[in-house]
Coordinates of C-alpha atoms in Angstrom, one line a residue:
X1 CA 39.9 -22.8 -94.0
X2 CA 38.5 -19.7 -92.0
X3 CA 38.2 -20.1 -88.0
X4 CA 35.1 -18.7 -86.7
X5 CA 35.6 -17.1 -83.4
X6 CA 32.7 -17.0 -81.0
X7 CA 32.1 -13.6 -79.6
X8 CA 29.5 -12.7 -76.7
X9 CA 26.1 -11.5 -77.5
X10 CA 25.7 -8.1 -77.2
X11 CA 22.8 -9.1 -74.3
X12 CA 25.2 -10.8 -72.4
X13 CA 27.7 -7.9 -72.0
X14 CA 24.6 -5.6 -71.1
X15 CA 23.6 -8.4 -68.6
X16 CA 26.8 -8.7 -67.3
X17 CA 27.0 -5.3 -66.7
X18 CA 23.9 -4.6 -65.0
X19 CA 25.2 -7.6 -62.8
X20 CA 28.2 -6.1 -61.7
X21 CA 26.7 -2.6 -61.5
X22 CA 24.0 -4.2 -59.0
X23 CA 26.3 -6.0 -56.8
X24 CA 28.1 -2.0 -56.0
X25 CA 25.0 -0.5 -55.6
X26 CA 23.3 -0.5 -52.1
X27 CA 20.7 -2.7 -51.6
X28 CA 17.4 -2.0 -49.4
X29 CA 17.1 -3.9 -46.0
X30 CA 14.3 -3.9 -43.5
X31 CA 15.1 -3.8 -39.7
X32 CA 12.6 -3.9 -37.0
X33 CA 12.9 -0.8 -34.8
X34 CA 11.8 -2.2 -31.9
X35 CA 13.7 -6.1 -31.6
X36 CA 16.1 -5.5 -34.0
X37 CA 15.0 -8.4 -36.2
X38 CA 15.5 -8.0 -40.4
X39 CA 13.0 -9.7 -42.4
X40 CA 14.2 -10.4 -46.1
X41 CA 11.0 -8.0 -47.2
X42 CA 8.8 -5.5 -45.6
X43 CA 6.0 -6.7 -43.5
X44 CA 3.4 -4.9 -41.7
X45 CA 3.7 -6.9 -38.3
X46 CA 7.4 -8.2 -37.5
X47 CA 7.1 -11.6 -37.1
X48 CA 9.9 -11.9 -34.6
X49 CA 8.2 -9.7 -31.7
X50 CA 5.1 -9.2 -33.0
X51 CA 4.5 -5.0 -33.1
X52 CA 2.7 -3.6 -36.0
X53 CA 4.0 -0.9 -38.0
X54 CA 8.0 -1.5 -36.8
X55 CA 9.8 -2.5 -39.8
X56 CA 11.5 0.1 -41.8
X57 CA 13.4 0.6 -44.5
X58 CA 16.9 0.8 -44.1
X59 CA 19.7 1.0 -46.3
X60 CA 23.2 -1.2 -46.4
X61 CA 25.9 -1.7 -48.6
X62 CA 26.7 -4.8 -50.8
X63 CA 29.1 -7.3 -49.6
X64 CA 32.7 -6.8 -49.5
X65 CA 35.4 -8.6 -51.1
X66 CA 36.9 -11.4 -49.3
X67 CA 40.8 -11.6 -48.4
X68 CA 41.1 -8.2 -48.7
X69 CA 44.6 -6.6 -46.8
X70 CA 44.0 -4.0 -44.3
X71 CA 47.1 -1.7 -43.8
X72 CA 48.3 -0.6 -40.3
X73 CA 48.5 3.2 -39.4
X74 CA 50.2 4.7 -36.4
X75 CA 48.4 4.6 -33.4
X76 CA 47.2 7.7 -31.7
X77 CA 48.6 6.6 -28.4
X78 CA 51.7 4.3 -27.9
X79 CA 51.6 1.3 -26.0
X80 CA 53.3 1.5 -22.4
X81 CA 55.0 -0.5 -20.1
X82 CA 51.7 -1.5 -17.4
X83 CA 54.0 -0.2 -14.2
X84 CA 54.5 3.3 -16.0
X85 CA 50.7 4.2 -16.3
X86 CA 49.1 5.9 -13.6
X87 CA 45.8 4.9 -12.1
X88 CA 44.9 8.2 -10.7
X89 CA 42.5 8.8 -13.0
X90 CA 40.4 5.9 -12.3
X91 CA 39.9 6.4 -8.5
X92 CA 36.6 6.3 -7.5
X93 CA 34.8 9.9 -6.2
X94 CA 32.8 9.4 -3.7
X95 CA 29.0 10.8 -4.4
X96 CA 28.1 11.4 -1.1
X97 CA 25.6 9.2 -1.0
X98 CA 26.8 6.1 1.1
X99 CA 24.9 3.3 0.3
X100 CA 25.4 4.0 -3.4
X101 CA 28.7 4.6 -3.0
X102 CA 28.9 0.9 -1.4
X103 CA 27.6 -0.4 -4.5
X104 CA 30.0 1.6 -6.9
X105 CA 32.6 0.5 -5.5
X106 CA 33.6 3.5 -3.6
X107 CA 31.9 6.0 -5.8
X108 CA 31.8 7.6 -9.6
X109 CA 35.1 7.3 -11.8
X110 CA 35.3 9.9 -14.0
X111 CA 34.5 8.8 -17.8
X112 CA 32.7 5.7 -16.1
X113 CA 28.9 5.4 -17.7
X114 CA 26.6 3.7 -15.0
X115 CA 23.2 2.3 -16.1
X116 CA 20.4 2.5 -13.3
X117 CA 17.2 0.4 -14.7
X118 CA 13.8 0.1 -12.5
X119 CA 10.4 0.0 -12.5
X120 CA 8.3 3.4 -13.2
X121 CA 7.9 5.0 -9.7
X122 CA 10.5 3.3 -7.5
X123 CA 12.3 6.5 -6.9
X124 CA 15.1 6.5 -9.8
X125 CA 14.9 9.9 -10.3
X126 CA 14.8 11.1 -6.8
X127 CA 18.1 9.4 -6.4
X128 CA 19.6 10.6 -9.0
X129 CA 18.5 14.1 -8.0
X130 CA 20.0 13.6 -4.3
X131 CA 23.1 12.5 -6.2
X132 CA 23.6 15.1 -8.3
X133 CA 23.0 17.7 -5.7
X134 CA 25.6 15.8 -3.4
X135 CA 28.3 16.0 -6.2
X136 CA 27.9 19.4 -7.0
X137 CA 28.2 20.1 -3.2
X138 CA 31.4 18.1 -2.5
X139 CA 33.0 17.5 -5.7
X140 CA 34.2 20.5 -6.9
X141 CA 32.7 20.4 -10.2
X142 CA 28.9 21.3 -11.3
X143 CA 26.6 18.4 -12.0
X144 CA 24.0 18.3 -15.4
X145 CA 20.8 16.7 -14.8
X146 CA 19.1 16.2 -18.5
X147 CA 15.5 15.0 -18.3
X148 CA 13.8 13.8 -21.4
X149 CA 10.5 12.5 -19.6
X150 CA 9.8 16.0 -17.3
X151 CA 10.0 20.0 -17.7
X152 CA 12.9 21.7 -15.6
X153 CA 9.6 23.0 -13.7
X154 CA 8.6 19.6 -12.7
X155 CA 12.3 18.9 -11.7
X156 CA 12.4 22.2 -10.0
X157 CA 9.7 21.2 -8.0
X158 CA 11.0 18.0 -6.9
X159 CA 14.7 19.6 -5.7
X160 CA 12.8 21.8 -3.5
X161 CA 10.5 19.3 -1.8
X162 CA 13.9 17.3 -1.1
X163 CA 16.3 20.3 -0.3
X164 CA 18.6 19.2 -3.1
X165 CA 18.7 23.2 -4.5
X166 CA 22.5 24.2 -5.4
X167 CA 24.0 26.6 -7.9
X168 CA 26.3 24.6 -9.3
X169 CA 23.4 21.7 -9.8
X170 CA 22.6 22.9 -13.6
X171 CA 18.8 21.3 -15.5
X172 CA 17.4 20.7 -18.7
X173 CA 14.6 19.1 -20.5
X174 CA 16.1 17.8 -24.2
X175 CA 15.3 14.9 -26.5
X176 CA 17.9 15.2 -29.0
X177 CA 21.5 14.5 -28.5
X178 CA 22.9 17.0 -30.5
X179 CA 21.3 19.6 -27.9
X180 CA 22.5 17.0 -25.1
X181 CA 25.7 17.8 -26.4
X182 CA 25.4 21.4 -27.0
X183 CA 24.6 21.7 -22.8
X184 CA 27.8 19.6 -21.9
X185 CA 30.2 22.2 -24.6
X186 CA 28.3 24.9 -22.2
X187 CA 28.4 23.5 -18.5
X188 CA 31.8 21.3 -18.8
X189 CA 29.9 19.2 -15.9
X190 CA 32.0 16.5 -13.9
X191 CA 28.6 14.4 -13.7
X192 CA 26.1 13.9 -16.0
X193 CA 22.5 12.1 -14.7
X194 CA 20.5 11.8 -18.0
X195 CA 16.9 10.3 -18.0
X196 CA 16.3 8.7 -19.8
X197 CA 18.7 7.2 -22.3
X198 CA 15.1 5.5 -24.2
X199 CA 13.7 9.6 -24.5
X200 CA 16.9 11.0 -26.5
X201 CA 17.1 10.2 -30.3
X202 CA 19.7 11.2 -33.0
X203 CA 18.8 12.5 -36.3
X204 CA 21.9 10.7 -38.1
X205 CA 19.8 7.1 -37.1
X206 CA 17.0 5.5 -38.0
X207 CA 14.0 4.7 -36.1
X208 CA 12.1 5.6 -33.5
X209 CA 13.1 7.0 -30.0
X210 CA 13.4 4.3 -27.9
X211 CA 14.1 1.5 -30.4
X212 CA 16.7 -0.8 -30.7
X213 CA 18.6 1.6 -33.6
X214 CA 18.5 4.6 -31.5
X215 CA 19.4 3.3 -27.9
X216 CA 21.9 2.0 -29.4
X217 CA 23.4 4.6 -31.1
X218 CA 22.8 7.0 -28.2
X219 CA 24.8 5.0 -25.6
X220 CA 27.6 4.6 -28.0
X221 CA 27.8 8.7 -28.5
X222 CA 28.0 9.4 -24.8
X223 CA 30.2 6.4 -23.7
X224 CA 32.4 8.0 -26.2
X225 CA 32.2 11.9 -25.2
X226 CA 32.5 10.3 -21.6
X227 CA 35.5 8.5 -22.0
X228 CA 37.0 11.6 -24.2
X229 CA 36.5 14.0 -21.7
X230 CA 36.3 12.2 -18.3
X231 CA 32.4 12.9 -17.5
X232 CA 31.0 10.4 -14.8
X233 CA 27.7 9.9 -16.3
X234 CA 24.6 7.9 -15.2
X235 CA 22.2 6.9 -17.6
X236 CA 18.6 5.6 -16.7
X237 CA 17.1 3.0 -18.1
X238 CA 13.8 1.3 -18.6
X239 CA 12.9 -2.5 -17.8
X240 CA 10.3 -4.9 -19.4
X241 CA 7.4 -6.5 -17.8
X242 CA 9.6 -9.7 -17.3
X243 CA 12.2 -6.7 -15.0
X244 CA 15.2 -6.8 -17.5
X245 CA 17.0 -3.5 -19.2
X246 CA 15.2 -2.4 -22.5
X247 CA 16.2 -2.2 -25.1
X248 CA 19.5 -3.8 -27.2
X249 CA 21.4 -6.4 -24.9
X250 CA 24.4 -4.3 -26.3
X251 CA 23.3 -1.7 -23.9
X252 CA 24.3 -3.6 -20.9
X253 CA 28.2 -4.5 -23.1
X254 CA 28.4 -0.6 -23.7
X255 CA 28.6 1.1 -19.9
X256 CA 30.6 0.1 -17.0
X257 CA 28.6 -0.4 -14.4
X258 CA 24.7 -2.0 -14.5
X259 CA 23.0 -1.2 -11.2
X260 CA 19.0 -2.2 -10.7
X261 CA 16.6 -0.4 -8.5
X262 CA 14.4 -2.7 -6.8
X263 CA 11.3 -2.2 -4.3
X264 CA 7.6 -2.9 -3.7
X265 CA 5.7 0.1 -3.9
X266 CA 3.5 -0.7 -0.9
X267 CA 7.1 -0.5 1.4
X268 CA 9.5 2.2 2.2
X269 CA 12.8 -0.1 1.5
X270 CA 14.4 0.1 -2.0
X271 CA 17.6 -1.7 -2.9
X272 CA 19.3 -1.0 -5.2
X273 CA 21.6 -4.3 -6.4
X274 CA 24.7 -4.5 -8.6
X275 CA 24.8 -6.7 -11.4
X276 CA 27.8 -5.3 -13.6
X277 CA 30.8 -3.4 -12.5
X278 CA 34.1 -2.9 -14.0
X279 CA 35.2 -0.8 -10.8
X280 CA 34.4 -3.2 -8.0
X281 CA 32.5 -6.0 -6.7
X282 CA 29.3 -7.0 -8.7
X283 CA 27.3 -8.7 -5.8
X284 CA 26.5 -5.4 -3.9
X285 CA 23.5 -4.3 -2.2
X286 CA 22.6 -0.7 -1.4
X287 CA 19.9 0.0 1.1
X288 CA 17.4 3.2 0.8
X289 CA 14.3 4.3 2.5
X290 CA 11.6 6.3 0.6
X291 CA 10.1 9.2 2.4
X292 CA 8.3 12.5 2.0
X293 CA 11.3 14.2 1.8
X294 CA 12.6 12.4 -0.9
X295 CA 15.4 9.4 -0.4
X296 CA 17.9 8.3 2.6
X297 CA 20.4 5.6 2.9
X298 CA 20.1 3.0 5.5
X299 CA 23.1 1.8 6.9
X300 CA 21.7 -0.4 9.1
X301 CA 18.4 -1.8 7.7
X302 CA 18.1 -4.7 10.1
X303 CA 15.5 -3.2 12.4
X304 CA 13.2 -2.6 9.5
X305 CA 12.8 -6.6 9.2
X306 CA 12.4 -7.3 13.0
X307 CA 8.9 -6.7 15.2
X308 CA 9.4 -6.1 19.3
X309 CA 7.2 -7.8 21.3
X310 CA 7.1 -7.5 24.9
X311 CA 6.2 -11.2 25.2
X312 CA 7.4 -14.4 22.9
X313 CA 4.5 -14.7 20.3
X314 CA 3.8 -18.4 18.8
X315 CA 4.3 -18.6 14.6
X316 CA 7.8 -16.7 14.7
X317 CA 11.1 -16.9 14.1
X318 CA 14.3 -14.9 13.3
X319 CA 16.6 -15.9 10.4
X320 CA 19.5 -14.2 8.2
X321 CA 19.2 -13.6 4.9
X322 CA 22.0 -12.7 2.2
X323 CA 21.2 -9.8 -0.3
X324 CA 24.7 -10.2 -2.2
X325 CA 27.3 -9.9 0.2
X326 CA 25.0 -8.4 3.1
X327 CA 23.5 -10.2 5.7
X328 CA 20.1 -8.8 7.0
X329 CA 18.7 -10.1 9.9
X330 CA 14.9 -11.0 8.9
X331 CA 11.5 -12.2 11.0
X332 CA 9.6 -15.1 9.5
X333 CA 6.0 -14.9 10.7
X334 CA 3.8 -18.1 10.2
X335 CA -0.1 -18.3 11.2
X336 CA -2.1 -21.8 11.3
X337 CA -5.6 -21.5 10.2
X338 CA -8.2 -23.8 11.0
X339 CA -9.0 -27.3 9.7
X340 CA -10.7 -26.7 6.5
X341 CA -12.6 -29.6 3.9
X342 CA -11.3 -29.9 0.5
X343 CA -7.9 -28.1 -0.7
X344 CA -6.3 -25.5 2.1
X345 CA -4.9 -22.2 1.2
X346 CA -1.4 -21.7 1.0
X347 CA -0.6 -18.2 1.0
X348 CA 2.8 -16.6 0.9
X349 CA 4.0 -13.0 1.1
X350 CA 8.0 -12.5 0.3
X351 CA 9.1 -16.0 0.2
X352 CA 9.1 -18.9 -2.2
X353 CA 5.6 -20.7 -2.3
X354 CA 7.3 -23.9 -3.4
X355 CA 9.8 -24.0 -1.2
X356 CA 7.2 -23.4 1.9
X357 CA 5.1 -26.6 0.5
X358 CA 8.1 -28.4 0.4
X359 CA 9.2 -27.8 4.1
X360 CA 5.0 -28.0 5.1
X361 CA 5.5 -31.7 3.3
X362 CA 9.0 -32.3 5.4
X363 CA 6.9 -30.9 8.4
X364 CA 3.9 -33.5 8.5
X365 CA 6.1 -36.3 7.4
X366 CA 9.4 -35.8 9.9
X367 CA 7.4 -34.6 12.8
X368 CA 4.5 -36.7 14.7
X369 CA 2.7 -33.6 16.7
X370 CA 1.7 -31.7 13.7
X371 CA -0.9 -32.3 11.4
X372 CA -0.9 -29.8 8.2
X373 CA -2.1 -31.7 5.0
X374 CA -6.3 -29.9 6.1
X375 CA -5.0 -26.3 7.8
X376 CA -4.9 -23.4 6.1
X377 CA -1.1 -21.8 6.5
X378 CA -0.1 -17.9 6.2
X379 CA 3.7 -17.2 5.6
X380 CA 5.7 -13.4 5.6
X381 CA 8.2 -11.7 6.4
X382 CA 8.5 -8.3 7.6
X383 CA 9.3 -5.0 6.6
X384 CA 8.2 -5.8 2.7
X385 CA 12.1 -8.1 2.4
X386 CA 11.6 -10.7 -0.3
X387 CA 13.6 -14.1 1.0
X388 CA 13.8 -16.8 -1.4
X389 CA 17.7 -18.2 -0.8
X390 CA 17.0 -22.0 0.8
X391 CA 19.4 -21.0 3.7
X392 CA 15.6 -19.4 5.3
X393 CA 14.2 -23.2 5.5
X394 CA 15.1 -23.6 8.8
X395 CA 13.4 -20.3 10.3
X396 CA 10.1 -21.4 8.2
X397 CA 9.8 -24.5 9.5
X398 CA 10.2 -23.4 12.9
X399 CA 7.8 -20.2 12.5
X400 CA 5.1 -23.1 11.0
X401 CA 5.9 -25.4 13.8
X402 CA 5.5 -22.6 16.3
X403 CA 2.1 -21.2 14.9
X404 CA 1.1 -25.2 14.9
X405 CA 1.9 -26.2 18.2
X406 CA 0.9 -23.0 19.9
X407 CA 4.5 -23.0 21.6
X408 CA 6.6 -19.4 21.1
X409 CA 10.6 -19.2 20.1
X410 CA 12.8 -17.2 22.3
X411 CA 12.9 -14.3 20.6
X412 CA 17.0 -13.9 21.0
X413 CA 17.5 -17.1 19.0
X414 CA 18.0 -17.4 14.8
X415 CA 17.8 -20.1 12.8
X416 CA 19.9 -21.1 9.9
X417 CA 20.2 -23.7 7.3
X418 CA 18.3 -25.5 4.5
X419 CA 16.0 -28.3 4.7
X420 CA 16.0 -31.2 2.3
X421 CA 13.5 -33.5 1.8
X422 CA 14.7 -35.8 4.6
X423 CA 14.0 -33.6 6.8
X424 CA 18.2 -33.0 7.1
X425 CA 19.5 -29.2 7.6
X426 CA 22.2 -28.7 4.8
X427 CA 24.9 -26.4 4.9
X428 CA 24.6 -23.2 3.2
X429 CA 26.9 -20.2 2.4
X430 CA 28.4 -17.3 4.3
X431 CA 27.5 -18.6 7.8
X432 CA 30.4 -16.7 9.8
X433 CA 29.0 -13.1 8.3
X434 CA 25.5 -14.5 9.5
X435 CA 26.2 -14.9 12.3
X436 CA 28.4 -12.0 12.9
X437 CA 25.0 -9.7 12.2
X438 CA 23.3 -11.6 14.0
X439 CA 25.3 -11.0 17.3
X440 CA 25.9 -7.6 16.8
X441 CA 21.7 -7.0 17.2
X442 CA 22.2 -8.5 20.2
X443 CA 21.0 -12.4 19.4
X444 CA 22.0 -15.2 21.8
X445 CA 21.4 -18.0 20.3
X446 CA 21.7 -19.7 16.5
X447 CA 20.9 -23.1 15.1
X448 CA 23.2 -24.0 11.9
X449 CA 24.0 -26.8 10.3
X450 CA 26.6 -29.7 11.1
X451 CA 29.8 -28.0 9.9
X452 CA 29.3 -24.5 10.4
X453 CA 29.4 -23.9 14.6
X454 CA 32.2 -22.3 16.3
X455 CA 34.2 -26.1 16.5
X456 CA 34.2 -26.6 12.8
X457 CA 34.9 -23.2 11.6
X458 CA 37.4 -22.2 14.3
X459 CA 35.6 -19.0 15.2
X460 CA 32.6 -17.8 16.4
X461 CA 30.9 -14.7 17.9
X462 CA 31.1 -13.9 21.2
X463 CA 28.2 -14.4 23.5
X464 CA 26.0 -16.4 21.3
X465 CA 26.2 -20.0 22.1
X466 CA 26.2 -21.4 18.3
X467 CA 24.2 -25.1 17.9
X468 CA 24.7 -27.8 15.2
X469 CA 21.6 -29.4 14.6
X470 CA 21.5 -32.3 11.9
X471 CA 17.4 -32.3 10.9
X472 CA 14.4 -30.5 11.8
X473 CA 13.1 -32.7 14.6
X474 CA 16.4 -31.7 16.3
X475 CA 15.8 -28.0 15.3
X476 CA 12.6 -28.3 17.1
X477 CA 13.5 -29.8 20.4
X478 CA 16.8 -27.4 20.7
X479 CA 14.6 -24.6 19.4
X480 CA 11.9 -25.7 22.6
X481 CA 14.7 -26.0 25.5
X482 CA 16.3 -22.4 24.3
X483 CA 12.8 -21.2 24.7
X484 CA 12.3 -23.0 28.1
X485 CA 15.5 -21.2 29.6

């Protein structure tokens, strides 16, 4: 009796084959350039942001075997005992420019990458200019401005409007990083200022310049020649419509510091905010006046957000506001229209529109000489601040019960505190620093919440008589006898 064996088809071993042959060969993959998003198949219009023509082709490798053993290798630098290693290298040089210094932390580290994001036109570049010049000025060490959106003739001309010419303050106009590169080999700069990080592109990537790919790949080549050869560099970013970095969220991950560049374009004040930093605090607030000349700090912006009058004027009132851990002493300005039929105008100009219906509301339902439900009402501050934090409630509501009533504030008194919707002042944050700025200008009087006067906290100014108040019908009468004195 003969046992048959059963052998495989001569299909199936080709099949199998071309099986395992296709699961080591590479595989095509679509990306989209501009969101990062991978389709399973090419489409025409990505269908996670919406941009036509983004999706390309891109090429990745099959997937790897599981429980696979990775040897060790020797490190290329031992680990050492923490108290051994010297932190030298990490102190903080300062740029000469104070206000962005405050920000920093106390200035550049060398092989730190800072990102500086803002709106076109808001005077990024004309920092960075100032700064550069500054460092090559002070720190002993020439500084490389690479442009990728201007001509070193347009840059040129822009140094010598602001005085910023120096000969150790090197330019040039690239958009590929290998030439980047090829300019830091030559000028072995101690600060590098490029803009912007979304003009520069690598050939070794794919996509376009600017897209998610490139940015990416981009930052990750000059955070590493930074770190490798101690280069404080400053990269600048664009934002979106909605005011956010663009580009990869990994961009913000990759460099040390994140610093945004804010400021109306109708105002001279920019501020330029902190919102990542590895080297110091992350709350900071840098303050800069635009000019003719190019860009200044301002160490003491107060006096931009104040108006002199020679005589009280009805509709305002003085508050302190907290940009990160400064207080700026701000003027609310209120103006009562006239009683008009159907819906009034509420208009605002740097503050929150809901929060100034909210205190109106408080205002005609906690109070029984004003009427505001038919009047037209007009709310700003000055100097082009924007004041949103609810510790500015109190100041409102007095500005819009001054305008109402026809009855001015002394002008040396602040007001302090938020309003709820029973008409209480609540406690907010930081009232000893607001206070503190408040009597350095030269204020007298302040209206806070219960809690936060001079008995509660255990100190207080000097020469400023500090007064709890516990709702806004109090505010108002302590607000008319300061006025009366």
């Amino acid at each position: 009796m003969t046992t048959s064996r059963s052998t495989p088809s001569r299909g199936g071993t080709a099949g199998a084959a071309r099986g395992r042959s296709a699961a080591r060969e590479p595989r095509p993959a679509y990306q989209c350039d501009a969101c990062g998003h991978q389709p399973p198949k090419w489409v025409g219009r990505c269908p996670e942001c919406g941009e036509w023509g983004a999706v390309v082709e891109s090429t990745v490798t099959g997937p790897t075997v599981s429980g696979r053993v990775v040897s060790s290798r020797m490190p290329t630098e031992p680990a050492r005992p923490i108290a051994t290693i010297s932190a030298a290298p990490a102190r903080a040089r300062p740029t000469g420019v104070s206000e962005l210094d405050r920000v920093l932390g106390g200035g550049l580290v060398p092989g730190a990458v800072v990102l500086l994001a803002g709106e076109p036109g808001v005077g990024k570049s004309t920092l960075l200019l100032d700064v550069a010049q500054q460092w090559a000025v002070g720190a002993g060490s020439p500084s490389l401005v690479v442009s990728g959106e201007e001509s070193v003739s347009q840059v040129r001309l822009r140094a010598e409007r602001m005085g910023t010419l120096h000969d150790q303050l090197y330019l040039a106009a690239e958009n590929d990083l290998a030439s980047v590169l090829g300019h830091l080999d030559a000028v072995k700069p101690g600060l590098l200022v490029l803009d912007s990080v979304q003009t520069i592109s690598t050939t070794g990537t794919e996509g376009v310049p600017g897209g998610v790919t490139q940015v990416r790949a981009v930052t990750a080549a000059l955070v590493s020649v930074a770190k490798e050869r101690g280069i404080a560099t400053v990269l600048v970013g664009h934002v979106t419509k909605d005011g956010q970095v663009a580009g990869p969220r990994v961009l913000e991950h990759l460099v040390d510091v994140v610093l945004h560049f804010e400021g109306d374009k109708h105002s001279s004040l920019r501020l330029v905010r902190g919102v990542k930093n590895r080297f110091g605090a992350a709350d900071e607030v840098g303050c800069f006046e635009m000019h003719e000349g190019g860009i200044s700090s301002l160490a003491d912006p107060s006096g931009l957000f104040l108006t002199r009058y020679a005589e009280p004027v009805p509709g305002t009132c003085v508050t302190v506001a907290m940009e990160g851990r400064r207080a700026l002493v701000t003027e609310v300005q209120a103006l009562i229209g006239a009683t008009v039929a159907g819906s009034p105008r509420r208009t605002v100009s740097g503050l929150d529109s809901a929060r100034l219906a909210m205190v109106l509301a408080v205002l005609q339902r906690r109070t029984e000489r004003l009427t505001l439900h038919d009047r037209e009402v007009f709310a700003a501050t000055v100097g082009g601040i924007r004041v949103v934090e609810p510790a500015a409630d109190l100041a409102v509501a007095l500005a819009v019960a001054s305008g109402g009533l026809n009855l001015a504030i002394a002008p040396h008194l602040v007001a302090i505190g938020e309003v709820g919707l029973t008409g209480e002042v609540r406690r907010v944050g930081a009232v000893p620093r607001r206070l503190a700025e408040a009597a350095r200008l030269g204020f007298k009087v302040a209206l806070v919440p219960p809690g936060c006067g001079p008995d509660s906290t255990g100190a207080g100014p000097k020469d400023m008589r500090v007064t709890e108040v516990t709702d806004v019908r109090s505010a108002l009468h302590h607000a008319a006898r300061a006025s009366a004195e």
